[in-house]
Short mmCIF file of C-alpha atoms in Angstrom, two decimals:
data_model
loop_
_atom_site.label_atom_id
_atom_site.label_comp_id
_atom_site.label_asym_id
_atom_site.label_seq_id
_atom_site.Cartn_x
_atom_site.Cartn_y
_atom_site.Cartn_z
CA UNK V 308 0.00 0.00 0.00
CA UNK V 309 2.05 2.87 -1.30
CA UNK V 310 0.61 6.66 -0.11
CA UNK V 311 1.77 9.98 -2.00
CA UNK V 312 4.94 11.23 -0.84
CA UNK V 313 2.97 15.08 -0.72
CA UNK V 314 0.01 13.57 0.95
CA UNK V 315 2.01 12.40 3.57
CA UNK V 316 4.17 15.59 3.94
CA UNK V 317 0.43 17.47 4.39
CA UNK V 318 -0.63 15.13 7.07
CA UNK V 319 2.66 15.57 8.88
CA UNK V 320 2.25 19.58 8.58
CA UNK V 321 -1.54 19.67 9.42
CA UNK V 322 -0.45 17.29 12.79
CA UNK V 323 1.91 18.97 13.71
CA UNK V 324 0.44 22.17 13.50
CA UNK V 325 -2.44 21.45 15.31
CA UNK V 326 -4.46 22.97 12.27
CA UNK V 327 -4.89 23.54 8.85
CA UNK V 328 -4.91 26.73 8.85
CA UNK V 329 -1.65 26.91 10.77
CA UNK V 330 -0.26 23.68 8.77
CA UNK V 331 -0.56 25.80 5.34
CA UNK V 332 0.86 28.65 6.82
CA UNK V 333 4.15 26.88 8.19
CA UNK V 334 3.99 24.68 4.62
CA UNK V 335 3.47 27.83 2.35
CA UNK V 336 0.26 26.42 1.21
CA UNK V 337 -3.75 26.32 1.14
CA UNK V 338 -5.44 25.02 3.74
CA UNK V 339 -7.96 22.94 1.14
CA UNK V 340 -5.19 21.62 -0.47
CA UNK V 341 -4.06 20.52 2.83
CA UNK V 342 -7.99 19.13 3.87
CA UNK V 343 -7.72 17.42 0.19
CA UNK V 344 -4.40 15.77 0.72
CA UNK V 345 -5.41 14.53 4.39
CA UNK V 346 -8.67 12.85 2.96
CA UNK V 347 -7.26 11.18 -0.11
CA UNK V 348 -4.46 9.89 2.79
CA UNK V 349 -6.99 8.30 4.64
CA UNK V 350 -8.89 6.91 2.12
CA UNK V 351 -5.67 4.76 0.55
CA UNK V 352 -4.92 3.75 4.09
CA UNK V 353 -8.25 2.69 4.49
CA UNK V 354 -8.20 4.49 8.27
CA UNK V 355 -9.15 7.98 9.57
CA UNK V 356 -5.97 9.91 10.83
CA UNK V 357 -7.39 13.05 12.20
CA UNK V 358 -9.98 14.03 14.55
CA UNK V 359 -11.35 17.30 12.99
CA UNK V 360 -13.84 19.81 15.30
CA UNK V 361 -14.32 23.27 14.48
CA UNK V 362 -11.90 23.94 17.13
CA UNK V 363 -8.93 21.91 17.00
CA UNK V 364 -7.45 18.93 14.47
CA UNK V 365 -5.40 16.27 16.49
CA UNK V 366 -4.66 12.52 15.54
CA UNK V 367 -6.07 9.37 15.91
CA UNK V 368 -4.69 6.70 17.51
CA UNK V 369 -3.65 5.54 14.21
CA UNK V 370 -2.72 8.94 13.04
CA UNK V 371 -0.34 9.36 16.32
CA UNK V 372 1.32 5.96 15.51
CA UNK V 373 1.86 7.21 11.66
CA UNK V 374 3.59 10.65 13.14
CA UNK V 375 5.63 8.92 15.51
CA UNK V 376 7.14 6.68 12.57
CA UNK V 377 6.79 9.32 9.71
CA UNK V 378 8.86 12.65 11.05
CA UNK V 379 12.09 10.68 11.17
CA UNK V 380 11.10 8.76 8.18
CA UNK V 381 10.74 12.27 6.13
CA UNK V 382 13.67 13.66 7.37
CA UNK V 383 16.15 11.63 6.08
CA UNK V 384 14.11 11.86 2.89
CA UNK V 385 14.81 15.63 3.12
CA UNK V 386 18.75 14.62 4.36
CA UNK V 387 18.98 12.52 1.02
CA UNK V 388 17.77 14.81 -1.01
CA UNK V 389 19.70 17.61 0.51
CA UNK V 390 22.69 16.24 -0.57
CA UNK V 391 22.60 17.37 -4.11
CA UNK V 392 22.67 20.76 -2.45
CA UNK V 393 26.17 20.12 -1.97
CA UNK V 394 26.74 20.55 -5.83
CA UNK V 395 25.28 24.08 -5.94
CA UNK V 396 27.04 27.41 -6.11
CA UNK V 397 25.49 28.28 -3.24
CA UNK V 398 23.26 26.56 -0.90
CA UNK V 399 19.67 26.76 -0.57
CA UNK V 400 16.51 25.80 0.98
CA UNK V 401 14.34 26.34 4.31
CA UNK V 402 16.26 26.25 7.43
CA UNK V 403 13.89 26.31 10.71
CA UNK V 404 15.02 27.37 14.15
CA UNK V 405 13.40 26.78 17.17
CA UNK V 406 14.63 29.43 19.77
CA UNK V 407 13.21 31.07 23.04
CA UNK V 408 12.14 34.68 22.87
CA UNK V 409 15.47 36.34 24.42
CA UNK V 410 16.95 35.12 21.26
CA UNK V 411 14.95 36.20 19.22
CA UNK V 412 14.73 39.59 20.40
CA UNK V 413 18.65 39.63 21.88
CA UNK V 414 21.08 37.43 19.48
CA UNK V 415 19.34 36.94 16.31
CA UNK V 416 18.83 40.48 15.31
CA UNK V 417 22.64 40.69 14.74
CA UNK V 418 22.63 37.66 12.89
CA UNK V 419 19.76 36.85 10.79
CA UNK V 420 20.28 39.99 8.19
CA UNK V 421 23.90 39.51 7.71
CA UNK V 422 23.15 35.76 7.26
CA UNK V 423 20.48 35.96 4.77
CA UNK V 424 22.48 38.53 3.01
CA UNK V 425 25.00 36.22 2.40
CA UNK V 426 22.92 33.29 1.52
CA UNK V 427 20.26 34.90 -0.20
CA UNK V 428 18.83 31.39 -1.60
CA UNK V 429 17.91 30.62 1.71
CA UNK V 430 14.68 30.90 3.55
CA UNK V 431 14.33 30.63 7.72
CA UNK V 432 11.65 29.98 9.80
CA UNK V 433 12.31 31.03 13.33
CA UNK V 434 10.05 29.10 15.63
CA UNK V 435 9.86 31.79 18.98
CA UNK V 436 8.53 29.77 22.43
CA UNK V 437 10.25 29.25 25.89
CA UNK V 438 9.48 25.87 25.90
CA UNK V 439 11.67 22.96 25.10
CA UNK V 440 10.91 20.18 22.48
CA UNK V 441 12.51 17.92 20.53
CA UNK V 442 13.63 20.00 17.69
CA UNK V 443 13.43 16.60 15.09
CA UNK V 444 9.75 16.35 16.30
CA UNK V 445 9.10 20.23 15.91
CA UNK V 446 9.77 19.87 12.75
CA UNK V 447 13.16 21.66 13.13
CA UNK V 448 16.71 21.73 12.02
CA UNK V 449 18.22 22.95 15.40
CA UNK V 450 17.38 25.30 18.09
CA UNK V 451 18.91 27.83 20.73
CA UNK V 452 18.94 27.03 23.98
CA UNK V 453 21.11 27.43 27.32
CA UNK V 454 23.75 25.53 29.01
CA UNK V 455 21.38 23.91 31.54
CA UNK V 456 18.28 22.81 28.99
CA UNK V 457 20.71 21.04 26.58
CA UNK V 458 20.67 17.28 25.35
CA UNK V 459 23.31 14.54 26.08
CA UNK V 460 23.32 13.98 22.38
CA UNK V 461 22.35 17.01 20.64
CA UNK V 462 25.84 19.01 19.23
CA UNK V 463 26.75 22.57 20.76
CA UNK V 464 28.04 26.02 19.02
CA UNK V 465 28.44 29.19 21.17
CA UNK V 466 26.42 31.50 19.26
CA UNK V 467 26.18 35.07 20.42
CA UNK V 468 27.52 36.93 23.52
CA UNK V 469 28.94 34.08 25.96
CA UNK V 470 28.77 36.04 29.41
CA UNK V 471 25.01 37.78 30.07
CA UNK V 472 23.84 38.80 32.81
CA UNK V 473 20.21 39.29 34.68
CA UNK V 474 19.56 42.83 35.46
CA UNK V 475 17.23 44.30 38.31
CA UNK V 476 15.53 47.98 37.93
CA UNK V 477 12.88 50.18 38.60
CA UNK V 478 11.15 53.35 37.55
CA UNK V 479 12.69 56.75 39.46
CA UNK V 480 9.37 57.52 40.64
CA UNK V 481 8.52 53.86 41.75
CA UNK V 482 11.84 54.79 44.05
CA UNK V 483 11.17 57.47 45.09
CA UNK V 484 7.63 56.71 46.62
CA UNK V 485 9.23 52.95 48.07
CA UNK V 486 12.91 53.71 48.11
CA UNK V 487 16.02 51.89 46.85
CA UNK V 488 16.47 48.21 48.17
CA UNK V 489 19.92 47.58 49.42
CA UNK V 490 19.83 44.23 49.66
CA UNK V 491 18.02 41.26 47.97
CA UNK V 492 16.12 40.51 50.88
CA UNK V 493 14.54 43.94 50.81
CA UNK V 494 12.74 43.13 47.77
CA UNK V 495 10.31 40.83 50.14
CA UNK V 496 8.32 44.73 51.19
CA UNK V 497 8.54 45.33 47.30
CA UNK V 498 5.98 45.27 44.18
CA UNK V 499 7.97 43.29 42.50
CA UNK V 500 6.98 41.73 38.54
CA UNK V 501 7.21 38.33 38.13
CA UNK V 502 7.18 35.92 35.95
CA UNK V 503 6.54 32.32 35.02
CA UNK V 504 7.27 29.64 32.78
CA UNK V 505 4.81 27.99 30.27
CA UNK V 506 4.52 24.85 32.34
CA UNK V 507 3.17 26.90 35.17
CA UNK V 508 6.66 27.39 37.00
CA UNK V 509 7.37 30.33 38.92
CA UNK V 510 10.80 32.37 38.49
CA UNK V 511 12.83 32.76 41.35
CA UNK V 512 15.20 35.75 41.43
CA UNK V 513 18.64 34.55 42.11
CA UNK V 514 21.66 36.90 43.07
CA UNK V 515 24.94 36.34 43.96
CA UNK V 516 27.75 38.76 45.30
CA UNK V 517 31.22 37.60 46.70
CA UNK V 518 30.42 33.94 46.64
CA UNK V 519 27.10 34.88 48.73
CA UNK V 520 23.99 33.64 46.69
CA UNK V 521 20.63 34.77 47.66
CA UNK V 522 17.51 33.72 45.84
CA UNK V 523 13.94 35.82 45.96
CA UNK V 524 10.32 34.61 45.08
CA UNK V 525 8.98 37.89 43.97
CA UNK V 526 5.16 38.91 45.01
CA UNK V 527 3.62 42.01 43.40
CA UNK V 528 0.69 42.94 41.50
CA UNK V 529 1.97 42.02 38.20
CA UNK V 530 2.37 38.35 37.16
CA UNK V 531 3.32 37.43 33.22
CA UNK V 532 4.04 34.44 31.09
CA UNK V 533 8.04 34.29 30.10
CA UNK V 534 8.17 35.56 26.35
CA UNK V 535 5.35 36.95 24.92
CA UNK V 536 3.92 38.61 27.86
CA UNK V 537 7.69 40.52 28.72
CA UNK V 538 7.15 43.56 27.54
CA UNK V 539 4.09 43.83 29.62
CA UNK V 540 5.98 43.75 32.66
CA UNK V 541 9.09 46.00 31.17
CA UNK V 542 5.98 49.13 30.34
CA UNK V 543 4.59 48.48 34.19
CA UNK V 544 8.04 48.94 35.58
CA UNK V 545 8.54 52.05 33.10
CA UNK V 546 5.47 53.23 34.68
CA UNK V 547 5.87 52.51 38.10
CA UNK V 548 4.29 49.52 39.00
CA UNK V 549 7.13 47.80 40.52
CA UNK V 550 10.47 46.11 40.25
CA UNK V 551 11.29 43.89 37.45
CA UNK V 552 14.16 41.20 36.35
CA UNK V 553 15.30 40.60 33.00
CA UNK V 554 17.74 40.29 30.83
CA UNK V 555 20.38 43.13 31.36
CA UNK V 556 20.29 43.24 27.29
CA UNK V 557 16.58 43.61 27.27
CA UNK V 558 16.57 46.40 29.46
CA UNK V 559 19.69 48.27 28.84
CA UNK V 560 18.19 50.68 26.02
CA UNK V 561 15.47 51.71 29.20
CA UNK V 562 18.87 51.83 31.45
CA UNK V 563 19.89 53.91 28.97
CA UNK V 564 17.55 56.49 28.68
CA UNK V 565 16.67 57.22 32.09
CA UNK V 566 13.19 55.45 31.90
CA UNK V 567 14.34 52.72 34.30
CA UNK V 568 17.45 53.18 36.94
CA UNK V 569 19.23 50.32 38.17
CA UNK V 570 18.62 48.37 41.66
CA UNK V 571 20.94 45.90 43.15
CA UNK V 572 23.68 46.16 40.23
CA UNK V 573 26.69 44.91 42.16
CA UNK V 574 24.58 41.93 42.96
CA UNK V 575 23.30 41.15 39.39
CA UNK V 576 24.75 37.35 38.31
CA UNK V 577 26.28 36.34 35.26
CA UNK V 578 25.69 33.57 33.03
CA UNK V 579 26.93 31.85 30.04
CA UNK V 580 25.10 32.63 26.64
CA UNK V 581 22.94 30.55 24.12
CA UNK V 582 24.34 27.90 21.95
CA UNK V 583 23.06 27.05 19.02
CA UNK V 584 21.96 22.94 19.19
CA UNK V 585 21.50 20.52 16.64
CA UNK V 586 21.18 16.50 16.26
CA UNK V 587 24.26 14.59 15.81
CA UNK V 588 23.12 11.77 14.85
CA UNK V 589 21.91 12.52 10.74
CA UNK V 590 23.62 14.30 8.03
CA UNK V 591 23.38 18.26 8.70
CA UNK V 592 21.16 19.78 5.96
CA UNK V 593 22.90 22.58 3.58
CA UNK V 594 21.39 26.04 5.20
CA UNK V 595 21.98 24.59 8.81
CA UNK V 596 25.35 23.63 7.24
CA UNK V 597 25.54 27.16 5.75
CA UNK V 598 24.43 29.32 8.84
CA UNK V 599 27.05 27.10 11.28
CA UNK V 600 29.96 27.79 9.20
CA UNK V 601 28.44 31.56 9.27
CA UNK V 602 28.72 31.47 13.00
CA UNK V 603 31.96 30.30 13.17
CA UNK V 604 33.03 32.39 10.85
CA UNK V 605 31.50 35.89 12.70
CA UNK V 606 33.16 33.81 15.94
CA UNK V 607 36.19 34.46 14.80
#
C-alpha cells in the first residue's frame, strides 16, 4: 500500500500544527489543499488519521502511531535529497530554528540579516517559544537554547555573547515613593513583577555577590508568562508599577535612557550565553550547514 509522498508531507504539517490553517501557513500552502491531501491519505490507508472539530485537528490513535514513525522517516528523505545541495554554487533551501524569545529579540537580530544577506537562496523559519521540544519532532533543524536545557546527544556552538547577565531595575518615581532596596532581601516589602514559565513554573530571582547567593520569590501585583507577555511587565516597571528582572540586554536601552534606573547592580549574576543545538546523529542539511559555518566564521 504505497501513499503519495505530498500527501504524507500534508498530514505531517496539518499534525503537527495542530491545524490547517496553521499547517498551510508553516507549509506555504492552502489550507484545502491541505484538507484534500489529508482525505485522499486516509482513504488509501483505508483508516481515519485526524480528529477534525471546528476547534482543533489532532490525531487518531492511528494517526499518532503514523507521526511517531513518519517525522524521522521524512527527514532523512529531506537529508537525502539535501545532498545534491552540496553541488550548488550556493546553498539553498528552508532552514527552521526553534529558539526562546530572548533570542529572538537579543542574538538573532545581529545575525539573521547579515546571514540571509549572504545566503540569499535561503529561507528561515524562526520558531519563537520558551518551551523545550525535541527539535526533530518540531519539525526543526536545530534550536537555541542554554547551558542547563541542553541534550546529552544534541551538538553545541556558542552563538552570540557568551557572558550575560540578569539585570534588576525600577522606575525613578517607583523609588522614590518605596525607596532603593539595598539588599536582595529587601525586595520581600517590594511590588515586585514576576514571571513564570509555560509549564506553570514560577521564576525565582537569584543573586549572587562575593560567593554569597541569595535567591527571591517575587510577590507584586503584576504576574506574566516568560516571552510573549515581557514587555508587559518591562511598560509596568517604566510606569511605576514595581520592580522587574530581565535580561540586562533587554533592558539596557530603558537603562539607557533614564526610563528605568538600576537596583541591586553589584549583585546582578552572570551567566553563560545561548548555543546554538543541533542532532548529531543525521547528516546536517545545507542552510543549517551554511548558517554554522556563518557562525563560526563571525566567531572568529
Amino acid at each position: 500500500m504505497r501513499a503519495d509522498l505530498g500527501d504524507l508531507q500534508a498530514f505531517l504539517a496539518v499534525a503537527r500544527a495542530g491545524g490547517f490553517r496553521e499547517g498551510a501557513r508553516v507549509a506555504g500552502t492552502s489550507a484545502s489543499g491541505l484538507s484534500e491531501a489529508v482525505r485522499r491519505l486516509e482513504a488509501r490507508l483505508g483508516v481515519r488519521l485526524l480528529h477534525r472539530t471546528t476547534r482543533s485537528v489532532r490525531p487518531t490513535e492511528a494517526g499518532a502511531r503514523l507521526l511517531e514513525r513518519l517525522g524521522p522517516a521524512l527527514g532523512e528523505v529531506d537529508a537525502a535529497l539535501d545532498v545534491v545541495n552540496g553541488f550548488r554554487d550556493r546553498p539553498a533551501g528552508t532552514l527552521r530554528l526553534n529558539v526562546p524569545v530572548s533570542a529572538a529579540r537579543l542574538v538573532l537580530p545581529r545575525i539573521v540579516p547579515p546571514f540571509l544577506a549572504a545566503f540569499p537562496d535561503i529561507r528561515m523559519e524562526v520558531i519563537a517559544e520558551d518551551s523545550f521540544v525535541d527539535v526533530l519532532a518540531a519539525g526543526c533543524d536545530a534550536g537555541i537554547r542554554y547551558d542547563e536545557r541542553l541534550e546529552a546527544d544534541m551538538i553545541a556552538l556558542p552563538i552570540g555573547p557568551r557572558i550575560q547577565r540578569f539585570a534588576t531595575a525600577a522606575s525613578p518615581a517607583y523609588l522614590r515613593r518605596h525607596g532603593k532596596p539595598q539588599h536582595p532581601r529587601d525586595l520581600l516589602g517590594h511590588a515586585c513583577l514576576g514571571g513564570r514559565f509555560a509549564s506553570g513554573t514560577m521564576i525565582a530571582w537569584e543573586f549572587e555577590r562575593e560567593g554569597e547567593v541569595v535567591r527571591v520569590d517575587p510577590r507584586g501585583p503584576l504576574l506574566v508568562s516568560l516571552g510573549a507577555a515581557t514587555d508587559l511587565a518591562v511598560d509596568a516597571a517604566i510606569a511605576g508599577t514595581g520592580i522587574i528582572t530581565l535580561f540586562e540586554d533587554w533592558l539596557r536601552p530603558h537603562l539607557d535612557s533614564g526610563a528605568l534606573e538600576a537596583v541591586l547592580e553589584p549583585w546582578w549574576p552572570s551567566f553563560s550565553g545561548p548555543f546554538l543545538y543541533y542532532p548529531g546523529r543525521r547528516l546536517v542539511p545545507a542552510p543549517l550547514r551554511a548558517f554554522i559555518d556563518f557562525i563560526r566564521a563571525s566567531a572568529g
